[in-house]
PDB file of C-alpha atoms and ligand atoms in Angstrom:
ATOM      1  CA  UNK A   1       9.493  24.032 -11.498  1.00  0.00           C
ATOM      2  CA  UNK A   2       7.375  21.631  -9.526  1.00  0.00           C
ATOM      3  CA  UNK A   3       8.474  18.030  -9.102  1.00  0.00           C
ATOM      4  CA  UNK A   4       6.769  14.909 -10.357  1.00  0.00           C
ATOM      5  CA  UNK A   5       6.432  12.478  -7.477  1.00  0.00           C
ATOM      6  CA  UNK A   6       5.110   8.962  -6.988  1.00  0.00           C
ATOM      7  CA  UNK A   7       4.626   8.112  -3.319  1.00  0.00           C
ATOM      8  CA  UNK A   8       3.508   4.777  -1.907  1.00  0.00           C
ATOM      9  CA  UNK A   9       1.245   4.573   1.131  1.00  0.00           C
ATOM     10  CA  UNK A  10       1.619   1.114   2.613  1.00  0.00           C
ATOM     11  CA  UNK A  11      -1.097   1.747   5.251  1.00  0.00           C
ATOM     12  CA  UNK A  12      -1.321  -0.993   7.914  1.00  0.00           C
ATOM     13  CA  UNK A  13       0.265  -3.681   5.768  1.00  0.00           C
ATOM     14  CA  UNK A  14       3.416  -5.798   6.007  1.00  0.00           C
ATOM     15  CA  UNK A  15       5.220  -7.184   9.029  1.00  0.00           C
ATOM     16  CA  UNK A  16       8.712  -5.800   9.553  1.00  0.00           C
ATOM     17  CA  UNK A  17      10.443  -8.610   7.595  1.00  0.00           C
ATOM     18  CA  UNK A  18       7.909  -8.268   4.769  1.00  0.00           C
ATOM     19  CA  UNK A  19       8.343  -4.510   4.745  1.00  0.00           C
ATOM     20  CA  UNK A  20      12.124  -4.747   4.656  1.00  0.00           C
ATOM     21  CA  UNK A  21      11.933  -7.139   1.721  1.00  0.00           C
ATOM     22  CA  UNK A  22       9.567  -4.848  -0.202  1.00  0.00           C
ATOM     23  CA  UNK A  23      11.659  -1.748   0.546  1.00  0.00           C
ATOM     24  CA  UNK A  24      14.806  -3.555  -0.594  1.00  0.00           C
ATOM     25  CA  UNK A  25      13.101  -4.574  -3.843  1.00  0.00           C
ATOM     26  CA  UNK A  26      11.781  -1.063  -4.536  1.00  0.00           C
ATOM     27  CA  UNK A  27      15.144   0.487  -3.672  1.00  0.00           C
ATOM     28  CA  UNK A  28      16.917  -1.797  -6.169  1.00  0.00           C
ATOM     29  CA  UNK A  29      14.250  -1.287  -8.845  1.00  0.00           C
ATOM     30  CA  UNK A  30      14.386   2.501  -8.530  1.00  0.00           C
ATOM     31  CA  UNK A  31      18.213   2.482  -8.683  1.00  0.00           C
ATOM     32  CA  UNK A  32      18.008   0.499 -11.913  1.00  0.00           C
ATOM     33  CA  UNK A  33      15.106   2.354 -13.531  1.00  0.00           C
ATOM     34  CA  UNK A  34      16.407   5.884 -12.959  1.00  0.00           C
ATOM     35  CA  UNK A  35      12.828   7.246 -12.992  1.00  0.00           C
ATOM     36  CA  UNK A  36      11.766  10.613 -14.322  1.00  0.00           C
ATOM     37  CA  UNK A  37      10.083  11.436 -11.012  1.00  0.00           C
ATOM     38  CA  UNK A  38      10.890  11.420  -7.313  1.00  0.00           C
ATOM     39  CA  UNK A  39       9.877   8.182  -5.610  1.00  0.00           C
ATOM     40  CA  UNK A  40       8.854   7.918  -1.961  1.00  0.00           C
ATOM     41  CA  UNK A  41       7.561   5.113   0.241  1.00  0.00           C
ATOM     42  CA  UNK A  42       5.474   5.914   3.323  1.00  0.00           C
ATOM     43  CA  UNK A  43       5.501   2.997   5.716  1.00  0.00           C
ATOM     44  CA  UNK A  44       4.332   1.986   9.211  1.00  0.00           C
ATOM     45  CA  UNK A  45       6.161   3.668  12.126  1.00  0.00           C
ATOM     46  CA  UNK A  46       7.606   0.314  13.216  1.00  0.00           C
ATOM     47  CA  UNK A  47       9.479  -0.014   9.920  1.00  0.00           C
ATOM     48  CA  UNK A  48      10.955   3.464   9.537  1.00  0.00           C
ATOM     49  CA  UNK A  49      14.367   3.160  11.191  1.00  0.00           C
ATOM     50  CA  UNK A  50      15.086  -0.288   9.732  1.00  0.00           C
ATOM     51  CA  UNK A  51      14.109   0.775   6.230  1.00  0.00           C
ATOM     52  CA  UNK A  52      16.083   4.024   6.541  1.00  0.00           C
ATOM     53  CA  UNK A  53      19.145   1.892   7.183  1.00  0.00           C
ATOM     54  CA  UNK A  54      18.832  -0.184   4.005  1.00  0.00           C
ATOM     55  CA  UNK A  55      17.642   2.222   1.295  1.00  0.00           C
ATOM     56  CA  UNK A  56      19.475   4.980  -0.543  1.00  0.00           C
ATOM     57  CA  UNK A  57      17.439   8.064   0.177  1.00  0.00           C
ATOM     58  CA  UNK A  58      19.084   9.882  -2.705  1.00  0.00           C
ATOM     59  CA  UNK A  59      16.982   7.596  -4.926  1.00  0.00           C
ATOM     60  CA  UNK A  60      14.065   6.637  -2.725  1.00  0.00           C
ATOM     61  CA  UNK A  61      12.494   8.938  -0.147  1.00  0.00           C
ATOM     62  CA  UNK A  62      11.054   7.595   3.083  1.00  0.00           C
ATOM     63  CA  UNK A  63       8.051   8.831   5.018  1.00  0.00           C
ATOM     64  CA  UNK A  64       5.629   8.065   7.826  1.00  0.00           C
ATOM     65  CA  UNK A  65       1.882   7.762   7.358  1.00  0.00           C
ATOM     66  CA  UNK A  66       0.974  10.085  10.221  1.00  0.00           C
ATOM     67  CA  UNK A  67       2.410  11.923  13.211  1.00  0.00           C
ATOM     68  CA  UNK A  68       1.024  13.201  16.497  1.00  0.00           C
ATOM     69  CA  UNK A  69      -0.605  16.586  17.055  1.00  0.00           C
ATOM     70  CA  UNK A  70       1.521  17.131  20.180  1.00  0.00           C
ATOM     71  CA  UNK A  71       5.273  17.553  20.453  1.00  0.00           C
ATOM     72  CA  UNK A  72       5.795  15.092  23.325  1.00  0.00           C
ATOM     73  CA  UNK A  73       4.418  13.869  26.625  1.00  0.00           C
ATOM     74  CA  UNK A  74       1.636  11.726  28.014  1.00  0.00           C
ATOM     75  CA  UNK A  75      -0.046  10.612  24.785  1.00  0.00           C
ATOM     76  CA  UNK A  76       0.197   6.839  25.000  1.00  0.00           C
ATOM     77  CA  UNK A  77       0.583   5.171  21.635  1.00  0.00           C
ATOM     78  CA  UNK A  78       1.284   8.338  19.666  1.00  0.00           C
ATOM     79  CA  UNK A  79       4.417   9.033  17.622  1.00  0.00           C
ATOM     80  CA  UNK A  80       5.744  12.597  17.513  1.00  0.00           C
ATOM     81  CA  UNK A  81       7.102  14.368  14.446  1.00  0.00           C
ATOM     82  CA  UNK A  82      10.603  14.597  15.947  1.00  0.00           C
ATOM     83  CA  UNK A  83      10.551  10.833  16.557  1.00  0.00           C
ATOM     84  CA  UNK A  84       9.686  10.287  12.897  1.00  0.00           C
ATOM     85  CA  UNK A  85      12.480  12.635  11.813  1.00  0.00           C
ATOM     86  CA  UNK A  86      14.948  10.884  14.136  1.00  0.00           C
ATOM     87  CA  UNK A  87      14.479   7.621  12.204  1.00  0.00           C
ATOM     88  CA  UNK A  88      15.842   9.253   9.052  1.00  0.00           C
ATOM     89  CA  UNK A  89      12.433   9.634   7.377  1.00  0.00           C
ATOM     90  CA  UNK A  90      11.808  12.969   5.660  1.00  0.00           C
ATOM     91  CA  UNK A  91       8.147  12.820   4.565  1.00  0.00           C
ATOM     92  CA  UNK A  92       4.857  12.382   6.401  1.00  0.00           C
ATOM     93  CA  UNK A  93       1.348  11.832   5.055  1.00  0.00           C
ATOM     94  CA  UNK A  94      -1.179  14.040   6.870  1.00  0.00           C
ATOM     95  CA  UNK A  95      -4.927  14.348   6.491  1.00  0.00           C
ATOM     96  CA  UNK A  96      -5.448  11.002   4.788  1.00  0.00           C
ATOM     97  CA  UNK A  97      -9.171  10.312   4.484  1.00  0.00           C
ATOM     98  CA  UNK A  98      -8.799   7.170   6.611  1.00  0.00           C
ATOM     99  CA  UNK A  99      -7.388   9.331   9.445  1.00  0.00           C
ATOM    100  CA  UNK A 100     -10.144  11.904   8.933  1.00  0.00           C
ATOM    101  CA  UNK A 101     -12.875   9.236   8.864  1.00  0.00           C
ATOM    102  CA  UNK A 102     -11.766   6.606  11.405  1.00  0.00           C
ATOM    103  CA  UNK A 103      -9.806   8.801  13.838  1.00  0.00           C
ATOM    104  CA  UNK A 104     -11.907  11.948  13.551  1.00  0.00           C
ATOM    105  CA  UNK A 105      -9.011  14.160  12.487  1.00  0.00           C
ATOM    106  CA  UNK A 106     -10.341  17.604  11.660  1.00  0.00           C
ATOM    107  CA  UNK A 107      -8.654  20.701  10.302  1.00  0.00           C
ATOM    108  CA  UNK A 108      -7.731  21.986  13.786  1.00  0.00           C
ATOM    109  CA  UNK A 109      -5.833  18.765  14.583  1.00  0.00           C
ATOM    110  CA  UNK A 110      -4.265  18.743  11.130  1.00  0.00           C
ATOM    111  CA  UNK A 111      -2.969  22.303  11.574  1.00  0.00           C
ATOM    112  CA  UNK A 112      -1.136  21.144  14.739  1.00  0.00           C
ATOM    113  CA  UNK A 113       0.315  18.134  12.944  1.00  0.00           C
ATOM    114  CA  UNK A 114       1.414  20.239   9.983  1.00  0.00           C
ATOM    115  CA  UNK A 115       3.145  22.754  12.245  1.00  0.00           C
ATOM    116  CA  UNK A 116       5.029  20.004  14.083  1.00  0.00           C
ATOM    117  CA  UNK A 117       5.964  18.181  10.895  1.00  0.00           C
ATOM    118  CA  UNK A 118       7.326  21.384   9.348  1.00  0.00           C
ATOM    119  CA  UNK A 119       9.144  22.385  12.531  1.00  0.00           C
ATOM    120  CA  UNK A 120      10.930  19.032  12.439  1.00  0.00           C
ATOM    121  CA  UNK A 121      11.966  19.283   8.807  1.00  0.00           C
ATOM    122  CA  UNK A 122       9.465  16.755   7.462  1.00  0.00           C
ATOM    123  CA  UNK A 123       7.785  17.294   4.093  1.00  0.00           C
ATOM    124  CA  UNK A 124       4.038  16.853   4.541  1.00  0.00           C
ATOM    125  CA  UNK A 125       2.046  15.064   1.863  1.00  0.00           C
ATOM    126  CA  UNK A 126      -1.290  16.641   2.688  1.00  0.00           C
ATOM    127  CA  UNK A 127      -4.419  14.833   1.493  1.00  0.00           C
ATOM    128  CA  UNK A 128      -7.726  16.398   0.513  1.00  0.00           C
ATOM    129  CA  UNK A 129     -10.750  14.892  -1.196  1.00  0.00           C
ATOM    130  CA  UNK A 130     -14.502  14.597  -1.216  1.00  0.00           C
ATOM    131  CA  UNK A 131     -16.715  11.649  -0.285  1.00  0.00           C
ATOM    132  CA  UNK A 132     -19.111  10.058  -2.773  1.00  0.00           C
ATOM    133  CA  UNK A 133     -22.126  12.030  -1.589  1.00  0.00           C
ATOM    134  CA  UNK A 134     -20.248  15.295  -2.142  1.00  0.00           C
ATOM    135  CA  UNK A 135     -19.195  14.177  -5.632  1.00  0.00           C
ATOM    136  CA  UNK A 136     -22.804  13.286  -6.424  1.00  0.00           C
ATOM    137  CA  UNK A 137     -24.415  16.421  -4.960  1.00  0.00           C
ATOM    138  CA  UNK A 138     -21.948  18.668  -6.769  1.00  0.00           C
ATOM    139  CA  UNK A 139     -20.313  20.257  -3.694  1.00  0.00           C
ATOM    140  CA  UNK A 140     -16.910  18.616  -4.274  1.00  0.00           C
ATOM    141  CA  UNK A 141     -15.055  21.739  -5.409  1.00  0.00           C
ATOM    142  CA  UNK A 142     -16.219  23.704  -2.349  1.00  0.00           C
ATOM    143  CA  UNK A 143     -15.428  20.811   0.010  1.00  0.00           C
ATOM    144  CA  UNK A 144     -11.852  20.496  -1.209  1.00  0.00           C
ATOM    145  CA  UNK A 145     -11.301  24.265  -1.211  1.00  0.00           C
ATOM    146  CA  UNK A 146     -12.502  24.429   2.386  1.00  0.00           C
ATOM    147  CA  UNK A 147     -10.114  21.621   3.390  1.00  0.00           C
ATOM    148  CA  UNK A 148      -7.249  23.627   1.885  1.00  0.00           C
ATOM    149  CA  UNK A 149      -8.361  26.907   3.437  1.00  0.00           C
ATOM    150  CA  UNK A 150      -8.907  25.492   6.905  1.00  0.00           C
ATOM    151  CA  UNK A 151      -5.695  23.497   7.200  1.00  0.00           C
ATOM    152  CA  UNK A 152      -3.146  25.164   4.930  1.00  0.00           C
ATOM    153  CA  UNK A 153      -4.003  28.705   3.958  1.00  0.00           C
ATOM    154  CA  UNK A 154      -2.958  30.278   7.256  1.00  0.00           C
ATOM    155  CA  UNK A 155       0.598  29.066   6.684  1.00  0.00           C
ATOM    156  CA  UNK A 156       3.214  31.635   5.755  1.00  0.00           C
ATOM    157  CA  UNK A 157       4.318  31.212   2.165  1.00  0.00           C
ATOM    158  CA  UNK A 158       7.735  29.847   3.207  1.00  0.00           C
ATOM    159  CA  UNK A 159       5.973  26.937   4.925  1.00  0.00           C
ATOM    160  CA  UNK A 160       3.280  26.420   2.310  1.00  0.00           C
ATOM    161  CA  UNK A 161       5.902  25.902  -0.397  1.00  0.00           C
ATOM    162  CA  UNK A 162       7.276  22.884   1.507  1.00  0.00           C
ATOM    163  CA  UNK A 163       3.992  20.997   1.191  1.00  0.00           C
ATOM    164  CA  UNK A 164       2.978  18.384  -1.360  1.00  0.00           C
ATOM    165  CA  UNK A 165      -0.769  18.106  -1.917  1.00  0.00           C
ATOM    166  CA  UNK A 166      -2.547  14.858  -2.733  1.00  0.00           C
ATOM    167  CA  UNK A 167      -6.063  14.957  -4.158  1.00  0.00           C
ATOM    168  CA  UNK A 168      -7.716  11.701  -3.196  1.00  0.00           C
ATOM    169  CA  UNK A 169     -11.432  11.392  -3.922  1.00  0.00           C
ATOM    170  CA  UNK A 170     -12.551   9.159  -1.058  1.00  0.00           C
ATOM    171  CA  UNK A 171     -14.893   7.203  -3.349  1.00  0.00           C
ATOM    172  CA  UNK A 172     -11.860   6.144  -5.406  1.00  0.00           C
ATOM    173  CA  UNK A 173      -9.613   4.965  -2.556  1.00  0.00           C
ATOM    174  CA  UNK A 174      -9.261   1.207  -2.417  1.00  0.00           C
ATOM    175  CA  UNK A 175     -12.488   0.763  -4.407  1.00  0.00           C
ATOM    176  CA  UNK A 176     -11.068   0.074  -7.852  1.00  0.00           C
ATOM    177  CA  UNK A 177     -13.016   3.140  -9.089  1.00  0.00           C
ATOM    178  CA  UNK A 178     -10.524   5.670 -10.405  1.00  0.00           C
ATOM    179  CA  UNK A 179     -11.502   9.256 -11.107  1.00  0.00           C
ATOM    180  CA  UNK A 180     -11.380   9.796 -14.861  1.00  0.00           C
ATOM    181  CA  UNK A 181      -8.317  11.749 -15.970  1.00  0.00           C
ATOM    182  CA  UNK A 182     -10.710  14.626 -16.774  1.00  0.00           C
ATOM    183  CA  UNK A 183     -12.344  14.575 -13.321  1.00  0.00           C
ATOM    184  CA  UNK A 184      -8.918  14.472 -11.674  1.00  0.00           C
ATOM    185  CA  UNK A 185      -7.493  17.208 -13.897  1.00  0.00           C
ATOM    186  CA  UNK A 186     -10.496  19.476 -13.229  1.00  0.00           C
ATOM    187  CA  UNK A 187      -9.983  19.159  -9.481  1.00  0.00           C
ATOM    188  CA  UNK A 188      -6.203  19.591  -9.711  1.00  0.00           C
ATOM    189  CA  UNK A 189      -6.699  22.765 -11.764  1.00  0.00           C
ATOM    190  CA  UNK A 190      -9.254  23.953  -9.189  1.00  0.00           C
ATOM    191  CA  UNK A 191      -6.755  23.312  -6.362  1.00  0.00           C
ATOM    192  CA  UNK A 192      -3.996  25.109  -8.254  1.00  0.00           C
ATOM    193  CA  UNK A 193      -6.291  28.087  -8.894  1.00  0.00           C
ATOM    194  CA  UNK A 194      -7.153  28.271  -5.184  1.00  0.00           C
ATOM    195  CA  UNK A 195      -3.424  28.255  -4.336  1.00  0.00           C
ATOM    196  CA  UNK A 196      -2.785  30.952  -6.952  1.00  0.00           C
ATOM    197  CA  UNK A 197      -5.541  33.132  -5.505  1.00  0.00           C
ATOM    198  CA  UNK A 198      -4.026  32.804  -2.024  1.00  0.00           C
ATOM    199  CA  UNK A 199      -0.260  32.686  -2.635  1.00  0.00           C
ATOM    200  CA  UNK A 200       0.167  33.813  -6.261  1.00  0.00           C
ATOM    201  CA  UNK A 201       0.757  32.107  -9.613  1.00  0.00           C
ATOM    202  CA  UNK A 202       4.410  31.296  -9.026  1.00  0.00           C
ATOM    203  CA  UNK A 203       3.739  29.399  -5.808  1.00  0.00           C
ATOM    204  CA  UNK A 204       0.807  27.596  -7.437  1.00  0.00           C
ATOM    205  CA  UNK A 205       2.965  26.608 -10.414  1.00  0.00           C
ATOM    206  CA  UNK A 206       5.616  25.209  -8.108  1.00  0.00           C
ATOM    207  CA  UNK A 207       3.253  23.127  -5.941  1.00  0.00           C
ATOM    208  CA  UNK A 208       3.212  19.398  -6.668  1.00  0.00           C
ATOM    209  CA  UNK A 209      -0.339  18.032  -6.649  1.00  0.00           C
ATOM    210  CA  UNK A 210      -0.585  14.227  -6.674  1.00  0.00           C
ATOM    211  CA  UNK A 211      -3.617  12.139  -7.550  1.00  0.00           C
ATOM    212  CA  UNK A 212      -4.594   9.187  -5.340  1.00  0.00           C
ATOM    213  CA  UNK A 213      -7.373   6.639  -5.652  1.00  0.00           C
ATOM    214  CA  UNK A 214      -7.037   3.244  -7.334  1.00  0.00           C
ATOM    215  CA  UNK A 215      -4.098   4.425  -9.426  1.00  0.00           C
ATOM    216  CA  UNK A 216      -2.434   1.464 -11.131  1.00  0.00           C
ATOM    217  CA  UNK A 217       0.025   0.739 -13.949  1.00  0.00           C
ATOM    218  CA  UNK A 218      -2.835   0.564 -16.464  1.00  0.00           C
ATOM    219  CA  UNK A 219      -4.214   4.060 -15.753  1.00  0.00           C
ATOM    220  CA  UNK A 220      -1.208   5.991 -14.428  1.00  0.00           C
ATOM    221  CA  UNK A 221       0.141   7.263 -17.761  1.00  0.00           C
ATOM    222  CA  UNK A 222      -3.222   8.742 -18.754  1.00  0.00           C
ATOM    223  CA  UNK A 223      -3.566  10.502 -15.400  1.00  0.00           C
ATOM    224  CA  UNK A 224       0.032  11.756 -15.306  1.00  0.00           C
ATOM    225  CA  UNK A 225      -0.278  13.147 -18.845  1.00  0.00           C
ATOM    226  CA  UNK A 226      -2.691  15.795 -17.561  1.00  0.00           C
ATOM    227  CA  UNK A 227      -1.050  19.201 -17.083  1.00  0.00           C
ATOM    228  CA  UNK A 228      -1.983  19.670 -13.422  1.00  0.00           C
ATOM    229  CA  UNK A 229      -1.378  16.095 -12.245  1.00  0.00           C
ATOM    230  CA  UNK A 230       2.159  15.857 -10.908  1.00  0.00           C
ATOM    231  CA  UNK A 231       2.196  12.229  -9.846  1.00  0.00           C
ATOM    232  CA  UNK A 232       0.382   9.866  -7.550  1.00  0.00           C
ATOM    233  CA  UNK A 233      -0.177   8.744  -3.992  1.00  0.00           C
ATOM    234  CA  UNK A 234      -0.504   5.007  -4.307  1.00  0.00           C
ATOM    235  CA  UNK A 235      -2.117   2.627  -1.824  1.00  0.00           C
ATOM    236  CA  UNK A 236      -2.830  -0.966  -2.897  1.00  0.00           C
ATOM    237  CA  UNK A 237      -0.527  -0.921  -5.907  1.00  0.00           C
ATOM    238  CA  UNK A 238       2.413   0.184  -3.721  1.00  0.00           C
ATOM    239  CA  UNK A 239       2.460  -3.214  -2.015  1.00  0.00           C
ATOM    240  CA  UNK A 240       3.858  -5.040  -5.031  1.00  0.00           C
ATOM    241  CA  UNK A 241       7.166  -3.799  -6.381  1.00  0.00           C
ATOM    242  CA  UNK A 242       6.265  -4.540 -10.011  1.00  0.00           C
ATOM    243  CA  UNK A 243       2.951  -2.657  -9.794  1.00  0.00           C
ATOM    244  CA  UNK A 244       4.518   0.288  -7.992  1.00  0.00           C
ATOM    245  CA  UNK A 245       7.318   0.496 -10.551  1.00  0.00           C
ATOM    246  CA  UNK A 246       4.750   0.241 -13.345  1.00  0.00           C
ATOM    247  CA  UNK A 247       3.272   3.470 -11.999  1.00  0.00           C
ATOM    248  CA  UNK A 248       6.679   5.125 -11.399  1.00  0.00           C
ATOM    249  CA  UNK A 249       7.676   4.297 -14.962  1.00  0.00           C
ATOM    250  CA  UNK A 250       4.476   5.840 -16.331  1.00  0.00           C
ATOM    251  CA  UNK A 251       6.429   9.119 -16.315  1.00  0.00           C
TER     252      UNK A 251
HETATM  253  C1  PEP B   1      -4.462   5.860  -0.592  1.00  0.00           C
HETATM  254  O1  PEP B   1      -4.961   5.314   0.359  1.00  0.00           O
HETATM  255  O2  PEP B   1      -3.741   6.839  -0.432  1.00  0.00           O
HETATM  256  C2  PEP B   1      -4.769   5.309  -1.920  1.00  0.00           C
HETATM  257  C3  PEP B   1      -4.637   6.083  -2.954  1.00  0.00           C
HETATM  258  O3  PEP B   1      -5.195   4.008  -1.972  1.00  0.00           O
HETATM  259  P1  PEP B   1      -5.490   3.122  -3.283  1.00  0.00           P
HETATM  260  O4  PEP B   1      -4.403   3.398  -4.267  1.00  0.00           O
HETATM  261  O5  PEP B   1      -5.467   1.701  -2.794  1.00  0.00           O
HETATM  262  O6  PEP B   1      -6.829   3.526  -3.783  1.00  0.00           O
END
């Protein structure tokens, strides 16, 4: 059966000492809470190796927030998937709306990143989601389906089953506006149906689909109670241990 997962996305926040302190706190809190879900923190590249050294990855998974679309070479400033894996991290967020919007990452680039992440044993947390205009003009289901088709649906089933999907309506990220549990559930069911049509019911049933977008301790339980919502990708609320654990403990 699919896993319930709460993953933090720290984005471009925390210096290394601040990040180490937060990771230490979350690691201790997770060890004590024994949550009913997997817990992951995705952190800046600069923090990965140091955090890998101080957390227990049997309790708390570690991931990067991105990786390069090339394996190695003259790409100044980029970080390759094998470099991420060599730090001890095992997850990577790909296709986050901030990468799509600010760094012009399209499906072709994301296919390269996915292939490299998978080839290096990383578990991709692959983000999809519509912008406000697409929510308002009613095209959101088609937009998200196309994002899945273009980036993921050429993968062989053995690779597809390694992927975690995160539905993140862009209008809900960092805005304080959460999708209602019904809006989120409708989209998660739509995503699961698209996976079932492509890879079959069993694969669809086993795919974890996380919700992201202003998820917080006060709304997490209601979201996670929905049948197709298997956890959350958490931005702002992942930066305070108590808030993050409030969401983890919503399961
Ligand atoms: C995110 O960026 O992945 C996210 C969900 O952010 P926030 O929780 O701050 O809306």
